[in-house]
PDB file of C-alpha atoms in Angstrom:
ATOM      1  CA  MET A   1      -3.171  -1.250 -32.673  1.00  0.00           C
ATOM      2  CA  ASP A   2      -5.153  -1.617 -29.024  1.00  0.00           C
ATOM      3  CA  ASP A   3      -5.382  -5.008 -27.559  1.00  0.00           C
ATOM      4  CA  PRO A   4      -8.697  -6.313 -28.096  1.00  0.00           C
ATOM      5  CA  ALA A   5     -11.384  -6.229 -25.035  1.00  0.00           C
ATOM      6  CA  PRO A   6     -11.617  -8.940 -22.310  1.00  0.00           C
ATOM      7  CA  GLU A   7     -14.591 -11.717 -22.660  1.00  0.00           C
ATOM      8  CA  PRO A   8     -17.761 -10.504 -20.862  1.00  0.00           C
ATOM      9  CA  GLY A   9     -17.539 -13.524 -18.780  1.00  0.00           C
ATOM     10  CA  THR A  10     -14.175 -12.316 -17.125  1.00  0.00           C
ATOM     11  CA  PHE A  11     -15.370  -9.186 -15.781  1.00  0.00           C
ATOM     12  CA  ARG A  12     -16.619  -9.378 -12.087  1.00  0.00           C
ATOM     13  CA  ARG A  13     -19.671  -7.155 -10.768  1.00  0.00           C
ATOM     14  CA  VAL A  14     -19.336  -4.960  -7.878  1.00  0.00           C
ATOM     15  CA  LYS A  15     -22.218  -3.701  -6.228  1.00  0.00           C
ATOM     16  CA  HIS A  16     -21.598   0.138  -4.460  1.00  0.00           C
ATOM     17  CA  THR A  17     -23.451   0.924  -1.353  1.00  0.00           C
ATOM     18  CA  ASN A  18     -25.518   3.760  -3.857  1.00  0.00           C
ATOM     19  CA  GLN A  19     -26.617   0.793  -5.219  1.00  0.00           C
ATOM     20  CA  LEU A  20     -24.892   1.260  -9.219  1.00  0.00           C
ATOM     21  CA  GLU A  21     -23.476  -1.220 -10.453  1.00  0.00           C
ATOM     22  CA  THR A  22     -19.614  -1.374 -11.777  1.00  0.00           C
ATOM     23  CA  TYR A  23     -17.553  -4.120 -14.071  1.00  0.00           C
ATOM     24  CA  PHE A  24     -14.495  -4.929 -13.058  1.00  0.00           C
ATOM     25  CA  TYR A  25     -11.812  -6.971 -15.211  1.00  0.00           C
ATOM     26  CA  PRO A  26      -9.118  -7.707 -12.790  1.00  0.00           C
ATOM     27  CA  GLY A  27      -6.866  -8.293 -15.891  1.00  0.00           C
ATOM     28  CA  LEU A  28      -6.931  -4.770 -16.421  1.00  0.00           C
ATOM     29  CA  PHE A  29      -4.692  -4.145 -13.524  1.00  0.00           C
ATOM     30  CA  MET A  30      -1.584  -5.010 -15.078  1.00  0.00           C
ATOM     31  CA  ASP A  31       0.434  -4.027 -17.901  1.00  0.00           C
ATOM     32  CA  ASP A  32       2.250  -6.946 -19.736  1.00  0.00           C
ATOM     33  CA  HIS A  33       3.892  -4.923 -21.990  1.00  0.00           C
ATOM     34  CA  MET A  34       6.129  -2.743 -19.407  1.00  0.00           C
ATOM     35  CA  ASN A  35       5.611   0.482 -20.779  1.00  0.00           C
ATOM     36  CA  TYR A  36       7.033   2.477 -17.854  1.00  0.00           C
ATOM     37  CA  THR A  37       9.318   5.249 -17.835  1.00  0.00           C
ATOM     38  CA  TRP A  38      11.378   6.536 -14.706  1.00  0.00           C
ATOM     39  CA  LYS A  39      10.451   9.262 -12.816  1.00  0.00           C
ATOM     40  CA  ASP A  40      12.423  10.811 -10.144  1.00  0.00           C
ATOM     41  CA  VAL A  41      10.110  11.694  -7.155  1.00  0.00           C
ATOM     42  CA  ASP A  42      11.225  14.366  -4.373  1.00  0.00           C
ATOM     43  CA  ILE A  43       9.696  13.407  -0.315  1.00  0.00           C
ATOM     44  CA  GLY A  44      10.808  16.640   1.203  1.00  0.00           C
ATOM     45  CA  HIS A  45      15.257  15.893   0.871  1.00  0.00           C
ATOM     46  CA  VAL A  46      14.494  12.247  -0.236  1.00  0.00           C
ATOM     47  CA  GLN A  47      14.629  11.575  -4.001  1.00  0.00           C
ATOM     48  CA  VAL A  48      13.456   8.763  -4.863  1.00  0.00           C
ATOM     49  CA  LYS A  49      13.871   7.239  -8.769  1.00  0.00           C
ATOM     50  CA  VAL A  50      10.499   5.451  -8.869  1.00  0.00           C
ATOM     51  CA  HIS A  51       9.940   3.222 -12.510  1.00  0.00           C
ATOM     52  CA  GLY A  52       6.138   2.958 -13.132  1.00  0.00           C
ATOM     53  CA  ARG A  53       3.343   4.311 -15.419  1.00  0.00           C
ATOM     54  CA  HIS A  54       3.920   8.081 -14.659  1.00  0.00           C
ATOM     55  CA  GLY A  55       0.826   9.222 -17.695  1.00  0.00           C
ATOM     56  CA  SER A  56      -1.575  10.000 -15.328  1.00  0.00           C
ATOM     57  CA  GLU A  57      -2.140  10.547 -11.169  1.00  0.00           C
ATOM     58  CA  SER A  58      -5.841  10.124 -11.520  1.00  0.00           C
ATOM     59  CA  ALA A  59      -5.781   6.735 -13.389  1.00  0.00           C
ATOM     60  CA  THR A  60      -8.526   4.072 -14.578  1.00  0.00           C
ATOM     61  CA  TYR A  61      -8.925   0.571 -13.789  1.00  0.00           C
ATOM     62  CA  ALA A  62      -5.743   0.118 -16.046  1.00  0.00           C
ATOM     63  CA  GLU A  63      -2.068  -0.219 -14.100  1.00  0.00           C
ATOM     64  CA  THR A  64      -2.738  -0.167 -10.258  1.00  0.00           C
ATOM     65  CA  GLY A  65      -0.210  -1.788  -9.225  1.00  0.00           C
ATOM     66  CA  GLN A  66       2.449   0.193 -11.325  1.00  0.00           C
ATOM     67  CA  VAL A  67       0.709   3.558 -10.707  1.00  0.00           C
ATOM     68  CA  LEU A  68       2.229   6.375  -8.355  1.00  0.00           C
ATOM     69  CA  TRP A  69      -0.803   6.662  -6.635  1.00  0.00           C
ATOM     70  CA  PRO A  70      -1.472   9.979  -4.477  1.00  0.00           C
ATOM     71  CA  ALA A  71      -1.852   7.966  -1.060  1.00  0.00           C
ATOM     72  CA  SER A  72       1.338   6.859  -1.275  1.00  0.00           C
ATOM     73  CA  VAL A  73       2.674  10.065  -1.910  1.00  0.00           C
ATOM     74  CA  VAL A  74       0.843  11.401   1.637  1.00  0.00           C
ATOM     75  CA  LEU A  75       2.453   8.193   3.584  1.00  0.00           C
ATOM     76  CA  SER A  76       5.870   8.835   2.502  1.00  0.00           C
ATOM     77  CA  HIS A  77       5.317  12.752   3.111  1.00  0.00           C
ATOM     78  CA  TYR A  78       4.305  11.540   6.575  1.00  0.00           C
ATOM     79  CA  LEU A  79       7.432   9.180   7.004  1.00  0.00           C
ATOM     80  CA  LEU A  80       9.408  11.513   6.656  1.00  0.00           C
ATOM     81  CA  GLN A  81       7.563  14.262   8.832  1.00  0.00           C
ATOM     82  CA  HIS A  82       7.338  10.900  11.808  1.00  0.00           C
ATOM     83  CA  SER A  83      11.405   9.819  10.533  1.00  0.00           C
ATOM     84  CA  HIS A  84      11.365   7.730  14.360  1.00  0.00           C
ATOM     85  CA  LEU A  85       8.676   5.674  12.830  1.00  0.00           C
ATOM     86  CA  VAL A  86      10.855   3.964  10.818  1.00  0.00           C
ATOM     87  CA  GLN A  87      14.280   4.481  12.822  1.00  0.00           C
ATOM     88  CA  SER A  88      15.949   1.079  13.347  1.00  0.00           C
ATOM     89  CA  ARG A  89      12.716  -0.784  13.433  1.00  0.00           C
ATOM     90  CA  SER A  90      11.542  -3.247  10.945  1.00  0.00           C
ATOM     91  CA  VAL A  91       9.197  -1.917   8.374  1.00  0.00           C
ATOM     92  CA  LEU A  92       6.702  -4.076   5.854  1.00  0.00           C
ATOM     93  CA  GLU A  93       5.389  -2.637   2.797  1.00  0.00           C
ATOM     94  CA  LEU A  94       1.889  -3.953   1.712  1.00  0.00           C
ATOM     95  CA  GLY A  95       0.479  -3.602  -1.990  1.00  0.00           C
ATOM     96  CA  ALA A  96       3.865  -1.941  -2.468  1.00  0.00           C
ATOM     97  CA  GLY A  97       3.443  -1.840  -6.368  1.00  0.00           C
ATOM     98  CA  VAL A  98       6.063   0.620  -7.406  1.00  0.00           C
ATOM     99  CA  GLY A  99       7.093   0.927  -3.634  1.00  0.00           C
ATOM    100  CA  LEU A 100       7.590   3.927  -2.855  1.00  0.00           C
ATOM    101  CA  PRO A 101       6.758   3.979   0.667  1.00  0.00           C
ATOM    102  CA  GLY A 102       8.869   0.935   1.481  1.00  0.00           C
ATOM    103  CA  LEU A 103      11.621   2.659  -0.573  1.00  0.00           C
ATOM    104  CA  VAL A 104      11.465   6.305   1.387  1.00  0.00           C
ATOM    105  CA  ALA A 105      11.274   4.355   4.482  1.00  0.00           C
ATOM    106  CA  ALA A 106      14.808   2.653   3.775  1.00  0.00           C
ATOM    107  CA  LYS A 107      15.914   5.921   2.487  1.00  0.00           C
ATOM    108  CA  LEU A 108      15.510   7.227   6.604  1.00  0.00           C
ATOM    109  CA  THR A 109      16.880   4.513   8.456  1.00  0.00           C
ATOM    110  CA  LYS A 110      20.228   3.168   9.052  1.00  0.00           C
ATOM    111  CA  GLU A 111      19.292  -0.605   8.450  1.00  0.00           C
ATOM    112  CA  PRO A 112      17.314   0.045   4.652  1.00  0.00           C
ATOM    113  CA  SER A 113      17.591  -4.031   4.648  1.00  0.00           C
ATOM    114  CA  ALA A 114      14.595  -4.480   7.509  1.00  0.00           C
ATOM    115  CA  VAL A 115      12.783  -3.128   5.317  1.00  0.00           C
ATOM    116  CA  VAL A 116      10.760  -5.871   3.095  1.00  0.00           C
ATOM    117  CA  LEU A 117       8.471  -4.685  -0.087  1.00  0.00           C
ATOM    118  CA  THR A 118       5.735  -7.200  -0.655  1.00  0.00           C
ATOM    119  CA  ASP A 119       3.273  -8.104  -3.758  1.00  0.00           C
ATOM    120  CA  HIS A 120       0.840 -10.538  -4.796  1.00  0.00           C
ATOM    121  CA  THR A 121       2.322 -11.179  -8.422  1.00  0.00           C
ATOM    122  CA  GLU A 122       5.501 -12.097  -9.914  1.00  0.00           C
ATOM    123  CA  VAL A 123       5.470  -8.706 -12.786  1.00  0.00           C
ATOM    124  CA  ILE A 124       4.734  -6.316 -10.134  1.00  0.00           C
ATOM    125  CA  LEU A 125       8.056  -8.222  -8.190  1.00  0.00           C
ATOM    126  CA  GLU A 126      10.186  -7.466 -10.801  1.00  0.00           C
ATOM    127  CA  LEU A 127       9.261  -3.868 -10.698  1.00  0.00           C
ATOM    128  CA  LEU A 128       9.849  -3.405  -7.185  1.00  0.00           C
ATOM    129  CA  GLN A 129      13.440  -5.009  -7.608  1.00  0.00           C
ATOM    130  CA  LYS A 130      14.394  -2.970 -10.465  1.00  0.00           C
ATOM    131  CA  ASN A 131      13.107   0.015  -8.391  1.00  0.00           C
ATOM    132  CA  THR A 132      14.990  -0.949  -5.106  1.00  0.00           C
ATOM    133  CA  GLU A 133      18.230  -2.144  -7.292  1.00  0.00           C
ATOM    134  CA  ALA A 134      17.979   1.741  -8.575  1.00  0.00           C
ATOM    135  CA  ASN A 135      18.205   3.503  -5.740  1.00  0.00           C
ATOM    136  CA  PHE A 136      20.293   0.928  -3.295  1.00  0.00           C
ATOM    137  CA  THR A 137      23.441   0.449  -5.022  1.00  0.00           C
ATOM    138  CA  GLY A 138      27.406  -0.159  -4.028  1.00  0.00           C
ATOM    139  CA  ASP A 139      27.904  -1.468  -0.733  1.00  0.00           C
ATOM    140  CA  THR A 140      25.024  -0.928   0.758  1.00  0.00           C
ATOM    141  CA  ASP A 141      22.327  -3.108   1.912  1.00  0.00           C
ATOM    142  CA  GLY A 142      18.343  -1.971   0.159  1.00  0.00           C
ATOM    143  CA  PRO A 143      15.263  -3.576   0.851  1.00  0.00           C
ATOM    144  CA  LYS A 144      14.081  -6.971  -0.056  1.00  0.00           C
ATOM    145  CA  ALA A 145      11.292  -7.292  -2.048  1.00  0.00           C
ATOM    146  CA  ALA A 146       8.779 -10.612  -1.526  1.00  0.00           C
ATOM    147  CA  LEU A 147       6.224 -12.037  -2.887  1.00  0.00           C
ATOM    148  CA  LEU A 148       2.737 -12.037  -0.413  1.00  0.00           C
ATOM    149  CA  ASN A 149      -0.567 -13.007  -0.619  1.00  0.00           C
ATOM    150  CA  TRP A 150      -2.945 -11.719   2.144  1.00  0.00           C
ATOM    151  CA  GLY A 151      -3.637 -14.628   4.189  1.00  0.00           C
ATOM    152  CA  ALA A 152      -2.249 -17.150   2.792  1.00  0.00           C
ATOM    153  CA  ASP A 153       1.505 -19.424   4.252  1.00  0.00           C
ATOM    154  CA  LEU A 154       2.001 -15.935   6.287  1.00  0.00           C
ATOM    155  CA  GLU A 155       3.858 -18.535   8.958  1.00  0.00           C
ATOM    156  CA  GLU A 156       6.076 -19.778   6.591  1.00  0.00           C
ATOM    157  CA  PHE A 157       6.324 -16.018   5.279  1.00  0.00           C
ATOM    158  CA  LYS A 158       6.845 -15.322   9.387  1.00  0.00           C
ATOM    159  CA  LYS A 159       9.552 -17.550   9.603  1.00  0.00           C
ATOM    160  CA  THR A 160      11.294 -16.189   6.227  1.00  0.00           C
ATOM    161  CA  HIS A 161      11.074 -12.593   7.434  1.00  0.00           C
ATOM    162  CA  GLY A 162       9.978 -12.723  10.617  1.00  0.00           C
ATOM    163  CA  THR A 163       7.889  -9.943  12.330  1.00  0.00           C
ATOM    164  CA  PHE A 164       7.354  -6.235  11.781  1.00  0.00           C
ATOM    165  CA  ASP A 165       7.555  -2.980  13.890  1.00  0.00           C
ATOM    166  CA  LEU A 166       5.769  -0.589  10.940  1.00  0.00           C
ATOM    167  CA  ILE A 167       3.751  -1.998   8.197  1.00  0.00           C
ATOM    168  CA  LEU A 168       2.897   0.513   5.251  1.00  0.00           C
ATOM    169  CA  GLY A 169       0.014   0.600   2.881  1.00  0.00           C
ATOM    170  CA  ALA A 170      -0.894   2.971   0.545  1.00  0.00           C
ATOM    171  CA  ASP A 171      -4.572   3.034  -1.406  1.00  0.00           C
ATOM    172  CA  ILE A 172      -4.800  -0.990  -0.868  1.00  0.00           C
ATOM    173  CA  ILE A 173      -7.987  -1.847  -0.156  1.00  0.00           C
ATOM    174  CA  TYR A 174     -10.694  -0.401  -3.199  1.00  0.00           C
ATOM    175  CA  TRP A 175     -14.279  -1.921  -2.755  1.00  0.00           C
ATOM    176  CA  THR A 176     -17.186  -1.286  -0.770  1.00  0.00           C
ATOM    177  CA  GLU A 177     -17.571  -4.950  -0.984  1.00  0.00           C
ATOM    178  CA  GLN A 178     -14.571  -5.532   0.434  1.00  0.00           C
ATOM    179  CA  GLU A 179     -14.142  -8.150   2.558  1.00  0.00           C
ATOM    180  CA  GLY A 180     -12.466 -10.480   0.905  1.00  0.00           C
ATOM    181  CA  MET A 181      -9.607  -8.219   0.420  1.00  0.00           C
ATOM    182  CA  ALA A 182      -9.758  -6.474   3.919  1.00  0.00           C
ATOM    183  CA  GLU A 183     -10.229  -9.732   6.119  1.00  0.00           C
ATOM    184  CA  PRO A 184      -6.908 -11.353   4.737  1.00  0.00           C
ATOM    185  CA  LEU A 185      -5.713  -7.824   4.912  1.00  0.00           C
ATOM    186  CA  PHE A 186      -6.066  -7.241   9.137  1.00  0.00           C
ATOM    187  CA  GLN A 187      -5.446 -11.155   9.188  1.00  0.00           C
ATOM    188  CA  THR A 188      -1.733 -10.126   7.338  1.00  0.00           C
ATOM    189  CA  VAL A 189      -0.906  -7.664   9.978  1.00  0.00           C
ATOM    190  CA  SER A 190      -1.846  -8.966  12.865  1.00  0.00           C
ATOM    191  CA  THR A 191       0.207 -12.459  12.028  1.00  0.00           C
ATOM    192  CA  LEU A 192       3.538 -10.093  11.119  1.00  0.00           C
ATOM    193  CA  LEU A 193       2.899  -7.046  12.986  1.00  0.00           C
ATOM    194  CA  SER A 194       5.399  -7.645  15.912  1.00  0.00           C
ATOM    195  CA  LYS A 195       4.244  -7.749  20.084  1.00  0.00           C
ATOM    196  CA  LYS A 196       6.240  -4.241  20.802  1.00  0.00           C
ATOM    197  CA  ALA A 197       4.070  -1.820  22.635  1.00  0.00           C
ATOM    198  CA  ASP A 198       4.943   0.894  19.538  1.00  0.00           C
ATOM    199  CA  ALA A 199       4.585  -1.724  16.625  1.00  0.00           C
ATOM    200  CA  MET A 200       1.632   0.096  14.050  1.00  0.00           C
ATOM    201  CA  PHE A 201      -0.012  -0.718  10.786  1.00  0.00           C
ATOM    202  CA  VAL A 202      -0.368   2.960   8.769  1.00  0.00           C
ATOM    203  CA  LEU A 203      -2.921   2.793   6.019  1.00  0.00           C
ATOM    204  CA  CYS A 204      -3.178   6.150   3.481  1.00  0.00           C
ATOM    205  CA  HIS A 205      -6.682   5.494   2.247  1.00  0.00           C
ATOM    206  CA  HIS A 206      -8.903   6.685  -0.144  1.00  0.00           C
ATOM    207  CA  ASN A 207     -11.778   7.088   1.905  1.00  0.00           C
ATOM    208  CA  ARG A 208     -14.400   5.960  -1.270  1.00  0.00           C
ATOM    209  CA  SER A 209     -17.351   5.764   0.899  1.00  0.00           C
ATOM    210  CA  ALA A 210     -18.604   5.885   4.639  1.00  0.00           C
ATOM    211  CA  GLN A 211     -19.591   2.205   5.154  1.00  0.00           C
ATOM    212  CA  MET A 212     -16.504   1.425   3.302  1.00  0.00           C
ATOM    213  CA  SER A 213     -14.172   3.806   6.309  1.00  0.00           C
ATOM    214  CA  LYS A 214     -16.609   1.838   8.713  1.00  0.00           C
ATOM    215  CA  SER A 215     -15.972  -1.810   7.349  1.00  0.00           C
ATOM    216  CA  ILE A 216     -11.891  -1.331   7.308  1.00  0.00           C
ATOM    217  CA  ARG A 217     -12.453  -0.429  11.042  1.00  0.00           C
ATOM    218  CA  ASP A 218     -15.177  -3.210  12.187  1.00  0.00           C
ATOM    219  CA  ILE A 219     -13.062  -5.575  10.689  1.00  0.00           C
ATOM    220  CA  ALA A 220      -9.682  -4.874  12.128  1.00  0.00           C
ATOM    221  CA  GLY A 221     -11.535  -4.960  15.360  1.00  0.00           C
ATOM    222  CA  LYS A 222     -12.324  -8.172  14.573  1.00  0.00           C
ATOM    223  CA  PHE A 223      -8.055  -8.969  14.443  1.00  0.00           C
ATOM    224  CA  ASN A 224      -8.182  -7.428  17.654  1.00  0.00           C
ATOM    225  CA  LEU A 225      -6.521  -4.191  16.170  1.00  0.00           C
ATOM    226  CA  LEU A 226      -7.572  -0.440  17.355  1.00  0.00           C
ATOM    227  CA  CYS A 227      -7.876   2.507  14.645  1.00  0.00           C
ATOM    228  CA  ALA A 228      -7.018   5.625  14.887  1.00  0.00           C
ATOM    229  CA  GLU A 229      -7.610   8.920  12.056  1.00  0.00           C
ATOM    230  CA  VAL A 230      -4.959  11.264  12.290  1.00  0.00           C
ATOM    231  CA  SER A 231      -5.922  14.534  12.085  1.00  0.00           C
ATOM    232  CA  LYS A 232      -6.084  16.515   8.679  1.00  0.00           C
ATOM    233  CA  ASP A 233      -3.855  19.799  10.689  1.00  0.00           C
ATOM    234  CA  ASP A 234      -1.596  16.698  11.396  1.00  0.00           C
ATOM    235  CA  LEU A 235      -1.167  15.532   7.391  1.00  0.00           C
ATOM    236  CA  PRO A 236       2.278  16.548   6.107  1.00  0.00           C
ATOM    237  CA  ALA A 237       1.696  20.057   4.769  1.00  0.00           C
ATOM    238  CA  GLY A 238       3.549  19.407   1.415  1.00  0.00           C
ATOM    239  CA  CYS A 239       0.672  17.676   0.383  1.00  0.00           C
ATOM    240  CA  SER A 240      -2.310  20.201   0.561  1.00  0.00           C
ATOM    241  CA  ASP A 241      -2.461  20.056  -2.863  1.00  0.00           C
ATOM    242  CA  ILE A 242      -3.353  16.341  -3.016  1.00  0.00           C
ATOM    243  CA  LEU A 243      -5.405  16.367  -0.016  1.00  0.00           C
ATOM    244  CA  SER A 244      -7.700  19.249  -1.484  1.00  0.00           C
ATOM    245  CA  ASN A 245      -8.606  16.857  -4.460  1.00  0.00           C
ATOM    246  CA  VAL A 246      -8.251  13.295  -3.029  1.00  0.00           C
ATOM    247  CA  PRO A 247     -10.973  12.409  -0.015  1.00  0.00           C
ATOM    248  CA  LEU A 248      -7.616  10.637   1.490  1.00  0.00           C
ATOM    249  CA  GLN A 249      -7.472   9.336   5.323  1.00  0.00           C
ATOM    250  CA  LEU A 250      -4.339   8.589   7.328  1.00  0.00           C
ATOM    251  CA  LEU A 251      -5.461   5.614   9.720  1.00  0.00           C
ATOM    252  CA  THR A 252      -3.064   3.888  12.206  1.00  0.00           C
ATOM    253  CA  PHE A 253      -3.808   0.832  13.696  1.00  0.00           C
ATOM    254  CA  THR A 254      -2.536  -0.813  17.155  1.00  0.00           C
ATOM    255  CA  ALA A 255      -2.786  -3.922  19.181  1.00  0.00           C
ATOM    256  CA  LYS A 256      -5.836  -3.198  21.250  1.00  0.00           C
ATOM    257  CA  ASP A 257      -4.082  -3.795  24.675  1.00  0.00           C
ATOM    258  CA  VAL A 258      -1.173  -1.653  23.748  1.00  0.00           C
ATOM    259  CA  ASP A 259      -0.993   2.173  23.155  1.00  0.00           C
ATOM    260  CA  THR A 260      -0.934   4.052  20.124  1.00  0.00           C
ATOM    261  CA  ILE A 261       2.687   6.357  19.862  1.00  0.00           C
ATOM    262  CA  ILE A 262       2.580   8.117  16.771  1.00  0.00           C
TER     263      ILE A 262
END
């Protein structure tokens, strides 16, 4: 039997650049029934066991944090292609969901315990913990799962976990009316990114509108972060099917006073 429809008053109106309006119900983003399955995901020679929702790669508003999104697959392949980005470096994944890029990063480094996977709900944190335990067993210390609300209690988070040489995000900004998401995101990145010259935030982003893409750059600039787009020619060849169907961009962000190293 289907769950009852949410009350109309719980919907949030979202206005898009084409002046059409849609309605977003935040509760649809979570699946409290835990109707998950296991799936082995191959990123080149790296295999990751992922527990989550695998019914469709093009999910609707539902189960956002529990779906294996195309952007996370492309970002994971990019990390494999540029494995020097994770070697002997501390890594943070923001809005990790099922945690694929962070888990791939942990499998590519000799120090998987230097990887921290974060999300902002306990439901997703439990899922991240389960996926971490499935991929790192025995005597190997796997990545950590931690609760993190962007823009909140960042100094406390930094005291506990430190700063990070590489920060990852896969399709973690959704709306054109996005300042409420993007500003806390880039505040978090600016606070938690290490001061090393090659420290970087890598965002695999679903480019839903030209205005949204420009806004991301503008808001990042407010927090002293310089944005550069990775050329489509440099995106992983193994993701050509995804890239031909989904308008993904891979963006890198570095502090404005250091050089970008890819």
